[in-house]
Coordinates of C-alpha atoms (C1' of nucleotides) in Angstrom, one line a residue:
Chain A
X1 CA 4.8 -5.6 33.6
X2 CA 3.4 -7.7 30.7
X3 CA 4.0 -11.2 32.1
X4 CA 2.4 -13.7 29.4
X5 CA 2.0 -17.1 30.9
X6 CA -1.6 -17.2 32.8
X7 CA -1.3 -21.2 32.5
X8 CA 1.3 -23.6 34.1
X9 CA 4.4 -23.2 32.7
X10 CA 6.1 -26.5 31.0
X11 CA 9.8 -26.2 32.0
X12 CA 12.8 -27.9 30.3
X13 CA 10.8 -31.3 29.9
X14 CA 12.6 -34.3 29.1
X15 CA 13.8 -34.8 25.0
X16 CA 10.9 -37.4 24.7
X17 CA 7.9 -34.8 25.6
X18 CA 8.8 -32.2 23.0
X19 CA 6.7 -28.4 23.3
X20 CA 4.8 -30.0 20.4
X21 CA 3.2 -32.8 22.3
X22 CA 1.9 -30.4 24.9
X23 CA 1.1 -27.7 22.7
X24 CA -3.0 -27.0 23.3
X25 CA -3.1 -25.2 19.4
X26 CA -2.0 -28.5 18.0
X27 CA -4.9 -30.2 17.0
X28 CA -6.7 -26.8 15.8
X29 CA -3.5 -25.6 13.6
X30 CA -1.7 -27.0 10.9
X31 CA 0.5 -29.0 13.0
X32 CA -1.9 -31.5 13.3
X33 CA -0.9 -33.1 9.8
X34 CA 2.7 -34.4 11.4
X35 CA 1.9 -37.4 13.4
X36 CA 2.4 -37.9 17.1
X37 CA 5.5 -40.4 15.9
X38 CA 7.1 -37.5 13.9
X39 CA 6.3 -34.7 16.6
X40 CA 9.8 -34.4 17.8
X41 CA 11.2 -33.4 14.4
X42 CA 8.7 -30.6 13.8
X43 CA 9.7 -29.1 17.3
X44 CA 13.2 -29.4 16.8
X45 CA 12.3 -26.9 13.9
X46 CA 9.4 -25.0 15.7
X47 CA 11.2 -22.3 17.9
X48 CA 8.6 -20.7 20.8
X49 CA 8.7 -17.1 21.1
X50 CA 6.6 -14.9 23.7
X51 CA 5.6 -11.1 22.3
X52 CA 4.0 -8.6 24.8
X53 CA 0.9 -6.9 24.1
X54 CA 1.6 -3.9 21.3
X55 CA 5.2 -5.8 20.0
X56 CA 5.4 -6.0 16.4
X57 CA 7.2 -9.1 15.2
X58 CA 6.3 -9.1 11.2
X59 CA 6.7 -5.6 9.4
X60 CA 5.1 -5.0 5.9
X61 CA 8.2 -4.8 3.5
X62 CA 10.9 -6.1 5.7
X63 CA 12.9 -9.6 4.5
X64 CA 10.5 -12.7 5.2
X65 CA 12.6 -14.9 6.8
X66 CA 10.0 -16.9 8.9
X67 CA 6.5 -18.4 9.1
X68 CA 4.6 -18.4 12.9
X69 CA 2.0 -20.4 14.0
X70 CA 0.2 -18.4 16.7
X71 CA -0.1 -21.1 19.8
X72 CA -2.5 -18.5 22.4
X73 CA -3.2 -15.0 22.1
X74 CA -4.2 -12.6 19.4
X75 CA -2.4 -10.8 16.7
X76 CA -3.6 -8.2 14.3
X77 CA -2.1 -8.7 11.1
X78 CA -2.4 -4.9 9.1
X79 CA -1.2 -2.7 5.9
X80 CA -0.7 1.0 6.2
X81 CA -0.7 4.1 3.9
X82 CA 2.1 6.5 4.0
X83 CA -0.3 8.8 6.0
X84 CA -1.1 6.7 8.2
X85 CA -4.2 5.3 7.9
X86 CA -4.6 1.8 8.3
X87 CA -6.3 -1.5 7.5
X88 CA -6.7 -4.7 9.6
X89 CA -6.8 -8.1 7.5
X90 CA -7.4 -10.3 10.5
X91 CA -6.8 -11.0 13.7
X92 CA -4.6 -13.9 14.0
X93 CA -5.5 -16.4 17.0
X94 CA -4.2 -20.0 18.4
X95 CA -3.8 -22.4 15.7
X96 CA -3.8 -19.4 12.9
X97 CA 0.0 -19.8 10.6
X98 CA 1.3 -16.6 9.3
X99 CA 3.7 -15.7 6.5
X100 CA 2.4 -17.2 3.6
X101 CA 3.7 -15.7 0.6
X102 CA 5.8 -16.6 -1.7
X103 CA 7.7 -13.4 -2.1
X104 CA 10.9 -12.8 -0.3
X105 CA 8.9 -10.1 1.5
X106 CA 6.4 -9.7 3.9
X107 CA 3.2 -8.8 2.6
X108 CA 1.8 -7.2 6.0
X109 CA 2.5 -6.1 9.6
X110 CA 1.8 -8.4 13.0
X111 CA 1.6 -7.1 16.2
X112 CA 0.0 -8.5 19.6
X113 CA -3.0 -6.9 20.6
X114 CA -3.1 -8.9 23.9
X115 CA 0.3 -11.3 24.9
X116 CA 0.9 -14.0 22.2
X117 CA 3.0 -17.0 22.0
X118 CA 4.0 -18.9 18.7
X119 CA 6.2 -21.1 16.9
X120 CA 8.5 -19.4 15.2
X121 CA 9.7 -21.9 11.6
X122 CA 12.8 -20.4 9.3
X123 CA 11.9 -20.5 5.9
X124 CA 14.5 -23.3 5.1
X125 CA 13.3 -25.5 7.9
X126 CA 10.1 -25.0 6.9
X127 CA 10.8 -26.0 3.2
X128 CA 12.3 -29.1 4.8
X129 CA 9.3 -30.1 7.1
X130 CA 6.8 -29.5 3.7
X131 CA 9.1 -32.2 1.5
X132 CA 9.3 -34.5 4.2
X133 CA 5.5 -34.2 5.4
X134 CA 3.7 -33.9 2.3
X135 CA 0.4 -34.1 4.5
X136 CA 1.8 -30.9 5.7
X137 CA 1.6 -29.2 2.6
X138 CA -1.9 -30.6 2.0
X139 CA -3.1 -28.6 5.3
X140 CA -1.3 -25.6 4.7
X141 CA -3.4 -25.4 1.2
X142 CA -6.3 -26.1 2.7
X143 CA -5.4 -23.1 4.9
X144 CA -4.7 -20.9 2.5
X145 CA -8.1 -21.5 0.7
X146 CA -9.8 -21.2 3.7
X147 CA -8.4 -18.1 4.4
X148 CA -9.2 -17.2 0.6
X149 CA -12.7 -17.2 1.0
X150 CA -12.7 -15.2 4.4
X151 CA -10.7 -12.7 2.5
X152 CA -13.8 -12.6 0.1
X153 CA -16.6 -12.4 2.5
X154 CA -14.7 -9.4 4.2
X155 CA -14.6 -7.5 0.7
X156 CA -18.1 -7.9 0.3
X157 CA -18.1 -6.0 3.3
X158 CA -15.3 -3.8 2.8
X159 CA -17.7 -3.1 -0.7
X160 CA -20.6 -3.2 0.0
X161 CA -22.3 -3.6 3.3
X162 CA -23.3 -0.7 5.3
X163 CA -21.9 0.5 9.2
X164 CA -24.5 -1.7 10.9
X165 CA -24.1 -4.3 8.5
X166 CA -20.1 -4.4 8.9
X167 CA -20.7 -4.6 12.8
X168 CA -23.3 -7.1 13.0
X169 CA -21.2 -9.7 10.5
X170 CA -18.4 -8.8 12.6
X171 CA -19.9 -9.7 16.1
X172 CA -21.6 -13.3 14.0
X173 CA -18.5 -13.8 12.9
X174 CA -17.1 -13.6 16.5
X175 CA -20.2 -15.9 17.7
X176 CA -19.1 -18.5 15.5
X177 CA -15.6 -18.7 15.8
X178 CA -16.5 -19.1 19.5
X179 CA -19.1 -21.8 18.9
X180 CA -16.3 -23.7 16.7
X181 CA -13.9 -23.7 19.6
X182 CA -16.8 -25.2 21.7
X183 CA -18.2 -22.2 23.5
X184 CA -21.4 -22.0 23.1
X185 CA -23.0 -18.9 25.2
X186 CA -24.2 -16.0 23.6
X187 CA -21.3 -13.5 24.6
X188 CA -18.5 -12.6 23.6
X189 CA -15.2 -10.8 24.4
X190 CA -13.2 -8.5 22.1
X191 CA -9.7 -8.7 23.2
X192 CA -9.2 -5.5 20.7
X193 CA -10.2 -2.0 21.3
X194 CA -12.6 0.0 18.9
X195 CA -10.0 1.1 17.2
X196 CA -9.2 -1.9 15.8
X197 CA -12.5 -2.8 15.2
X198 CA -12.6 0.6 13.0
X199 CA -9.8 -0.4 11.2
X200 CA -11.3 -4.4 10.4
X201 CA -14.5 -2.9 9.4
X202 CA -13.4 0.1 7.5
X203 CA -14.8 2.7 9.9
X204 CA -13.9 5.2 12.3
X205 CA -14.2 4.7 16.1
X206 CA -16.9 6.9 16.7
X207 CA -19.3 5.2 14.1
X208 CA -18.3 1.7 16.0
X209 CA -19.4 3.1 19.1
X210 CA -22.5 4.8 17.9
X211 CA -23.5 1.2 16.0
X212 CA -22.7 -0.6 19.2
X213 CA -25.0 1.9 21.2
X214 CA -28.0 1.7 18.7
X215 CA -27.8 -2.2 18.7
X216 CA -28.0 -1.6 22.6
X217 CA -30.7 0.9 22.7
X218 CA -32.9 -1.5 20.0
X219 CA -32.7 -4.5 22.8
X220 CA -30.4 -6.2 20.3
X221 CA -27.1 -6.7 22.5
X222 CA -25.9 -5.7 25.9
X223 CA -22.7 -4.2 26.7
X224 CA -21.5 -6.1 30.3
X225 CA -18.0 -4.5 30.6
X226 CA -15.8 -2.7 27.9
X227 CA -14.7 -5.9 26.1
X228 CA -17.8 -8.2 26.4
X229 CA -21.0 -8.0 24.3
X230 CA -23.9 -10.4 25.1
X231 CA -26.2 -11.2 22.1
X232 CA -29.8 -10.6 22.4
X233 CA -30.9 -11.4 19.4
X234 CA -29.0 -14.1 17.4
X235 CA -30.9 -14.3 14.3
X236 CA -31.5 -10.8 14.1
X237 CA -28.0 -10.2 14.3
X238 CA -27.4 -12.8 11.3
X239 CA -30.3 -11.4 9.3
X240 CA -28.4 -7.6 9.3
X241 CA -24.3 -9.1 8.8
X242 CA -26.1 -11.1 5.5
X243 CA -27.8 -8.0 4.3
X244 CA -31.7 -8.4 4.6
X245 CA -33.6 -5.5 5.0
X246 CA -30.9 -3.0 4.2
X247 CA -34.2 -0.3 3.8
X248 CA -36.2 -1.7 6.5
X249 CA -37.2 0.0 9.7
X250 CA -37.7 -2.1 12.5
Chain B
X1 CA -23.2 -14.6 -32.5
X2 CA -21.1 -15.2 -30.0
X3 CA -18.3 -17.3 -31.6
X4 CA -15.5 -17.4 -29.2
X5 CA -12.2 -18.5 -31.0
X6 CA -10.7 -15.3 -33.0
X7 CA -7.5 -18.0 -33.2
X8 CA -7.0 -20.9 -35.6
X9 CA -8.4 -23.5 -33.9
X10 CA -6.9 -26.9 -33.4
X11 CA -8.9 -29.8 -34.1
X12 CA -8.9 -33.7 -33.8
X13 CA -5.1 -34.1 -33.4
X14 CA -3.2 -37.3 -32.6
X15 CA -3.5 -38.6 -29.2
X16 CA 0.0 -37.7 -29.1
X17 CA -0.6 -34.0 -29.3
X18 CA -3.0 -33.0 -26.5
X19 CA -4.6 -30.2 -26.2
X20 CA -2.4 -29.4 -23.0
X21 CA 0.3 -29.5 -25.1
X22 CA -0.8 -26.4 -27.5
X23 CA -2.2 -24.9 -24.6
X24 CA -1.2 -21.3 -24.8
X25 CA -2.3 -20.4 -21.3
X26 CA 0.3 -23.4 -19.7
X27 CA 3.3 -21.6 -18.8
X28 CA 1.4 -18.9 -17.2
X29 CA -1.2 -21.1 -15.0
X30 CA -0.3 -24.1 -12.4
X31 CA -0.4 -26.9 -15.4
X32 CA 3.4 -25.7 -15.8
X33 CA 4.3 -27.4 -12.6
X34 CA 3.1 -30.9 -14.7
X35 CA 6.4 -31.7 -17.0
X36 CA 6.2 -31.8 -20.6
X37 CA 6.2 -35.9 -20.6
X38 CA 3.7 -35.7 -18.1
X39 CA 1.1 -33.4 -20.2
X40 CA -1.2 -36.5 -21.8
X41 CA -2.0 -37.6 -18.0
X42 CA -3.0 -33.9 -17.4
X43 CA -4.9 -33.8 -20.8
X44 CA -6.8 -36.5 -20.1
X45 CA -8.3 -35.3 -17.0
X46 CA -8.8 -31.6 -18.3
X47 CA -12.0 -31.5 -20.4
X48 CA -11.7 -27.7 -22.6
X49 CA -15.0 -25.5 -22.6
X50 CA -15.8 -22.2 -23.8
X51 CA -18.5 -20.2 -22.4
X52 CA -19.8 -16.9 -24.0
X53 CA -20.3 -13.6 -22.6
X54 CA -22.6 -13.3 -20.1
X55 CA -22.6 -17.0 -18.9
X56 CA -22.4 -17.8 -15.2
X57 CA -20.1 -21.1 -15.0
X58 CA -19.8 -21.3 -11.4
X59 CA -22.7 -20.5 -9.0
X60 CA -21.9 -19.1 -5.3
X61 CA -23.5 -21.9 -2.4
X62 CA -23.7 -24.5 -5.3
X63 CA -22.1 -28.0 -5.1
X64 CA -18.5 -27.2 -6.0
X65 CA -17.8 -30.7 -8.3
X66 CA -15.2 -29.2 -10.7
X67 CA -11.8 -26.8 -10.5
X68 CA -11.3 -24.2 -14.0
X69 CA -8.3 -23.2 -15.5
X70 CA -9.1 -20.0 -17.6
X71 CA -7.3 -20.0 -20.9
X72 CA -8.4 -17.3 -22.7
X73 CA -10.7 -14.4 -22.2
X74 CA -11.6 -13.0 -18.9
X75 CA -14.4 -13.7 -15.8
X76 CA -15.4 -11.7 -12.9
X77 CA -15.4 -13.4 -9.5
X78 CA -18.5 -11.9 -7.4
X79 CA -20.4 -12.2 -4.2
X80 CA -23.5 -11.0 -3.3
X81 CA -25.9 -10.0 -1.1
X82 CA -29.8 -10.6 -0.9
X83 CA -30.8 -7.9 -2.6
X84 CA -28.6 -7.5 -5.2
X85 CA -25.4 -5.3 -3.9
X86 CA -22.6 -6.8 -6.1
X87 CA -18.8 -7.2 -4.7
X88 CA -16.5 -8.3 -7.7
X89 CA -13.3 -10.0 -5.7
X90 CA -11.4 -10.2 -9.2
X91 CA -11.4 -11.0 -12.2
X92 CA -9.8 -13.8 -13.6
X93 CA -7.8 -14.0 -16.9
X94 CA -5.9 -16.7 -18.5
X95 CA -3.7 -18.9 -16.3
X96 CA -6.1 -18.0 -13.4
X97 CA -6.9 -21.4 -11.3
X98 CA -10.6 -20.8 -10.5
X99 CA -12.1 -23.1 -7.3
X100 CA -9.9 -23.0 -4.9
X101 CA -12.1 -23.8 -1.7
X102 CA -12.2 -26.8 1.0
X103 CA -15.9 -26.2 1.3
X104 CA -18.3 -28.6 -0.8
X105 CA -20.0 -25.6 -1.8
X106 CA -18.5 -22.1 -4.4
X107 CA -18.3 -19.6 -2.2
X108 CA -18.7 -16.7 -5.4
X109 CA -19.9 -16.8 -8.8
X110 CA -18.0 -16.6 -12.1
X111 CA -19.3 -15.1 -15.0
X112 CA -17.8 -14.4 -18.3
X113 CA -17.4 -10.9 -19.8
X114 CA -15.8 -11.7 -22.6
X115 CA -15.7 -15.1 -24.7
X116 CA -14.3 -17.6 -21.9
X117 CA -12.3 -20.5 -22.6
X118 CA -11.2 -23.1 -19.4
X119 CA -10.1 -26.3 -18.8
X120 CA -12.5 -28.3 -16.3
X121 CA -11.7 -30.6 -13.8
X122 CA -13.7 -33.2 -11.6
X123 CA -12.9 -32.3 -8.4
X124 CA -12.1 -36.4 -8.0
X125 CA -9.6 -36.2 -11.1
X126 CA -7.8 -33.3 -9.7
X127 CA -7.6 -35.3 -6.7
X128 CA -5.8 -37.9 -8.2
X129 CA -3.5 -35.7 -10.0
X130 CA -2.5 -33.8 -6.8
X131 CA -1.3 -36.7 -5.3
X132 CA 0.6 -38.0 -8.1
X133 CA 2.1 -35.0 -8.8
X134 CA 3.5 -33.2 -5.7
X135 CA 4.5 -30.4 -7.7
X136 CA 1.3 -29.6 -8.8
X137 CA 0.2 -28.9 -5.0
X138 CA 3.1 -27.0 -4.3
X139 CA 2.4 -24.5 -7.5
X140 CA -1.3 -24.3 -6.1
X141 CA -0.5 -23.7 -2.8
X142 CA 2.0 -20.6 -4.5
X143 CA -0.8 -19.2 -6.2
X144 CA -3.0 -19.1 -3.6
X145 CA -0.7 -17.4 -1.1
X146 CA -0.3 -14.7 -4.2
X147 CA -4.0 -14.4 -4.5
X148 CA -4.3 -13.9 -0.5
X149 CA -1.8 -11.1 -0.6
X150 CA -4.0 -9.6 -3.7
X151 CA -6.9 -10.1 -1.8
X152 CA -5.1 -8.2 1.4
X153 CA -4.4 -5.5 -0.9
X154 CA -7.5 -5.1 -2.2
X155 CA -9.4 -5.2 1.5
X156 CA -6.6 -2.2 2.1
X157 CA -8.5 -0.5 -1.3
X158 CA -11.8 -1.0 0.0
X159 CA -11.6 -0.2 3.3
X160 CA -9.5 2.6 3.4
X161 CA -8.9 4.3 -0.1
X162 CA -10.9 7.3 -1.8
X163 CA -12.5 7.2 -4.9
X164 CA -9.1 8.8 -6.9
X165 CA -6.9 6.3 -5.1
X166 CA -9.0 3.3 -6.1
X167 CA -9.1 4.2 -9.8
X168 CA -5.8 4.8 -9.9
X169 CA -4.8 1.2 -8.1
X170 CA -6.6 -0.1 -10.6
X171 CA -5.2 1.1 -13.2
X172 CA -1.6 0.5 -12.2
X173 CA -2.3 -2.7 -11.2
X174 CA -3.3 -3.7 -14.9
X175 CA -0.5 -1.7 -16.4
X176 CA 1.8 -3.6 -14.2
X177 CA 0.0 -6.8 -15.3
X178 CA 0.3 -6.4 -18.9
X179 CA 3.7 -5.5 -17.9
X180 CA 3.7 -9.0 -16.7
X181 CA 2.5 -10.0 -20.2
X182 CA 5.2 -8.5 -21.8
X183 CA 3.0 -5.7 -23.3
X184 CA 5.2 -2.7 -22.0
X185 CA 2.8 0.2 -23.6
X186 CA 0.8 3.2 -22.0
X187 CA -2.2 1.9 -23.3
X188 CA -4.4 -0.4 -21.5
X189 CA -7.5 -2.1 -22.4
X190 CA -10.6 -2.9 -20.2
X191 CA -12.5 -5.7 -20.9
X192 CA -15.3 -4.5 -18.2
X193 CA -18.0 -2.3 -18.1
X194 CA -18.1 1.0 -15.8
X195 CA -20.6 -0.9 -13.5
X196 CA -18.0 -4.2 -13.4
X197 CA -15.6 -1.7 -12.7
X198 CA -17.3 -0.2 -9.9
X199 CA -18.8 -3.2 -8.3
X200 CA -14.8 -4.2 -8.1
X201 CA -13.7 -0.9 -6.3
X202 CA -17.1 -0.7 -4.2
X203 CA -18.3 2.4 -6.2
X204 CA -20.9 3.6 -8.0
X205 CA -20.6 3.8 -11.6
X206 CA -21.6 7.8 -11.7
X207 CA -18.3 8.2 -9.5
X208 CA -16.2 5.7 -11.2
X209 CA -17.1 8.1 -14.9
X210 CA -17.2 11.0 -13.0
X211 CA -13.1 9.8 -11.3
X212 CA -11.7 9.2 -14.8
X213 CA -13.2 12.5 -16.3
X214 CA -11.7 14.3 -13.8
X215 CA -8.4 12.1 -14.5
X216 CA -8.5 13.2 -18.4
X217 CA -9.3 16.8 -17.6
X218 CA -6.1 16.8 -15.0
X219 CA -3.8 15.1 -18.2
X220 CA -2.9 12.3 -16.6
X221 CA -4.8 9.8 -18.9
X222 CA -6.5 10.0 -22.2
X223 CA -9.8 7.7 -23.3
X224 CA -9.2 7.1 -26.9
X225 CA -12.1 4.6 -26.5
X226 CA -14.5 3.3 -24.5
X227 CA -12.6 0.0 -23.2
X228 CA -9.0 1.5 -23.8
X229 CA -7.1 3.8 -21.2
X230 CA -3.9 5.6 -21.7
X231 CA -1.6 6.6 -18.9
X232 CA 0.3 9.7 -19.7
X233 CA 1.9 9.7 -16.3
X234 CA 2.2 6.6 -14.4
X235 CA 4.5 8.0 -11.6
X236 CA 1.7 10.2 -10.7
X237 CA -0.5 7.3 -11.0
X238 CA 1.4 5.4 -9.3
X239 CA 1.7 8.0 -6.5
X240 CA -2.0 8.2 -6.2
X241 CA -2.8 4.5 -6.1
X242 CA -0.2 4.2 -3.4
X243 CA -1.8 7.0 -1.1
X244 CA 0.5 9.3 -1.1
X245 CA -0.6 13.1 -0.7
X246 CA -4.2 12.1 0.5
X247 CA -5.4 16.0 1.3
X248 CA -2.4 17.5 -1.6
X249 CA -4.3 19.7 -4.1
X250 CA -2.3 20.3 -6.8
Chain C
dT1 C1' -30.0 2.4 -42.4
dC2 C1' -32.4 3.2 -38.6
dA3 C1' -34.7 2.0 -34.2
dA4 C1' -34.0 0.0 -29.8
dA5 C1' -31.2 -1.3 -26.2
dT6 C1' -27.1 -0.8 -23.6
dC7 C1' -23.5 1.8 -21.7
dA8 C1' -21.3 6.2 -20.3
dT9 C1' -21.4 10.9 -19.0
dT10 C1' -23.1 14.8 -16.6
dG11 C1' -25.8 17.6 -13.4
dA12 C1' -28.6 18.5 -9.0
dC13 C1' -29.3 17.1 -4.7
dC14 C1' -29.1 14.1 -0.5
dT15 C1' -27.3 11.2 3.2
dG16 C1' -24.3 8.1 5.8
dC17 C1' -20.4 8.3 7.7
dA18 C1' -16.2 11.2 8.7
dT19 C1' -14.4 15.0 11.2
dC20 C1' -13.9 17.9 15.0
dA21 C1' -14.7 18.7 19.8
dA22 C1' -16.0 17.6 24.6
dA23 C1' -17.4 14.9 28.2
dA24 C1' -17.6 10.6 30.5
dT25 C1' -15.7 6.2 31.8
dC26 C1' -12.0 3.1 32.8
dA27 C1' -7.2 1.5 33.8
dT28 C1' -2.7 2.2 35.8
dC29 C1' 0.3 3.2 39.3
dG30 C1' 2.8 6.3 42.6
Chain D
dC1 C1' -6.9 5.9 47.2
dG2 C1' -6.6 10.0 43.7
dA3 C1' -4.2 11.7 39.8
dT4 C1' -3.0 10.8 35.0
dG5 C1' -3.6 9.0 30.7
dA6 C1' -6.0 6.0 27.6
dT7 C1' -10.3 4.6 25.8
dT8 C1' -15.1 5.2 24.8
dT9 C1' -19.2 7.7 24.3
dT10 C1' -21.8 11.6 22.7
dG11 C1' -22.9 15.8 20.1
dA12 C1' -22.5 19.3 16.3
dT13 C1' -21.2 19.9 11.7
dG14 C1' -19.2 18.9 7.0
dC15 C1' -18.4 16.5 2.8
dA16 C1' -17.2 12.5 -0.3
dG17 C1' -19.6 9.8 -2.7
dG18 C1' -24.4 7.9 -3.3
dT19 C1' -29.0 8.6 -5.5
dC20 C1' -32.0 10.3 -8.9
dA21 C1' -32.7 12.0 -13.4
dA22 C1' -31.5 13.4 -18.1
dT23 C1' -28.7 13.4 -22.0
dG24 C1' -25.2 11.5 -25.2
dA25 C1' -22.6 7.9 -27.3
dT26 C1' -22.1 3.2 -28.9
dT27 C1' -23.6 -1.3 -30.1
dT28 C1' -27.0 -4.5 -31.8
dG29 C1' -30.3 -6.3 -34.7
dA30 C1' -34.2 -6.1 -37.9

DNA sequence: TCAAATCATTGACCTGCATCAAAATCATCG
DNA sequence: CGATGATTTTGATGCAGGTCAATGATTTGA
């Protein structure tokens, strides 16, 4: 059974405590530009959903009728060839909004790769919520641009950066998302499998798994349990993922 | 030399004629969100500069005071890395909105490669003009949502494409820009080198020469000069860039 | 007009990562 | 549990595209 709700569930609350006011991704998502006054409008247009681990609920081509905001959980967001192979943009967590484009079709595919909840906006409620809370649209450009440069960073990689390279930005990256939500010890756990790290980094899995056991073997990282990797070495780590010593053998 | 304005140029009007006004890149770039009335409020906060080939104009990690609007000519957008790997994330022609970040600091350089002209603005004037012009906000946060699903594309290129299917991407994505243009013919020209062209498809120049060789000696394009390409059969092209028949051999 | 510099093409060879193929480990559930 | 299937690791081998090295072609400038 996929149950999705490891926290106390919030049950039918009064009118005046909307899902807004309680929601923990508020103040880390674009929501937090609508004032607490003004919360009840935005969740009488913000419609939770719950998706088990593997459901897709935004296919690449289909109509885009609505925007998310991903409230716990992870999502890989994707675009497929015709034969299959496949790349992963990002991986979506609480607080990330998805659907932005401006074509009446969806630009890539979402699916949970652990149990996800999020607000689920129409596009015409959404259209209203952005003229009425211009504040709103400032954040969700702010968003966007933020997401720009990511996008750039990971075609530097994509490009240019080598297998260990690709892993070790990948696992700084990780580090430092988790010291910006406030954890600050030196592991970190993968809720995706190598697989999808394959398809983030533009690898196969067998090259993951041979970069993570060389990083092991070197006294860089440790490998607790399948989905947990300890850093070692921090600055080490940084020094490869920003490309020093791409011809040095230490 | 490097004189940069092949077109009569327009000098010392009447305050009442701004240079926004006779501005032939406006109703392709976000300035058309600004109406027509509006355009001497725009003008006056939109200083013009040209910048020849070869000139860097916006420095990756540098303060990031002012915004660009490209008019004429083209740019390449780049990252990179310590020592000296090269990603191009695009290249930007007229209309293209150049600066687009939250951070206080470029996250990429610009450079042109042909005679540049842009528009500059303070980041403080654009400001200013943002607020009093809602629209204008709205037609940014448009284009960057179209430049995040061009950049999602392009991380689908780089991380999962071969060498033919990358060439050939590119190329149909700039016939099906000039398209955009209005220029409908089989012919397109390239205002980048063979290295510019490989740093952008994160290849080598040997294999991006050797890909379009092959390309001629197949018949599906023709080099009638170095910068110009013609496509004597785009549905193939198209075919290819789209990753159809990855192990076909015909 | 010609020399020098830049850019593009072509060839020979090499390597990092992909592919193919087991084996080992882990998770799930009857 | 113990069996079954999924995931990960490890090993052997192959190849697409990188590297190194000339040679042509085109542009630039004196």
């Amino acid at each position: 059974m996929n149950t999705c709700a490891p926290r106390p569930i919030v049950v039918a609350q009064a009118a005046s405590a909307s899902h807004c006011a309680n929601c923990d991704a508020r103040h880390r998502s674009v929501c937090n530009a609508i004032s607490t006054d003004d919360l009840e409008r935005l969740a009488a247009s913000a419609i939770p959903k719950v998706f088990a681990k593997g459901q897709l609920f935004i296919e690449e081509g289909e109509k885009a009728g609505d925007f998310f905001n991903v409230t716990r959980g992870t999502a890989k967001l994707y675009k497929m060839l015709p034969d299959g192979r496949q790349q992963i943009t990002g991986f979506a967590s609480a607080g990330h909004f998805l659907g932005l484009a401006v074509s009446d079709t969806y630009a890539f595919s979402a699916e949970a790769i652990e149990p996800v909840e999020l607000c689920r906006f129409s596009r015409s409620k959404l259209r209203v919520l952005l003229d009425d809370f211009p504040a709103l649209e400032k954040r969700l450009l702010q968003t966007a641009c933020n997401e720009l440069v990511a996008a750039q960073e990971q075609m530097l990689l994509l490009g240019r950066k080598t297998a260990r390279e690709r892993l070790a930005s990948f696992l700084s990256t990780r580090i430092a998302e988790a010291a910006a939500c406030g954890e600050h010890g030196s592991t970190i756990s993968l809720p995706m499998t190598r697989a999808e790290i394959a398809d983030y980094l533009g690898l196969t899995i067998e090259t993951v798994s041979r970069t993570f056991t060389r990083f092991k073997a070197e006294g860089k990282i440790t490998l607790p349990s399948r989905d947990e990797v300890q850093i070692c070495d921090l600055d080490w780590l940084n020094g490869v993922a920003s490309g020093q010593d791409h011809h040095a053998f230490a």
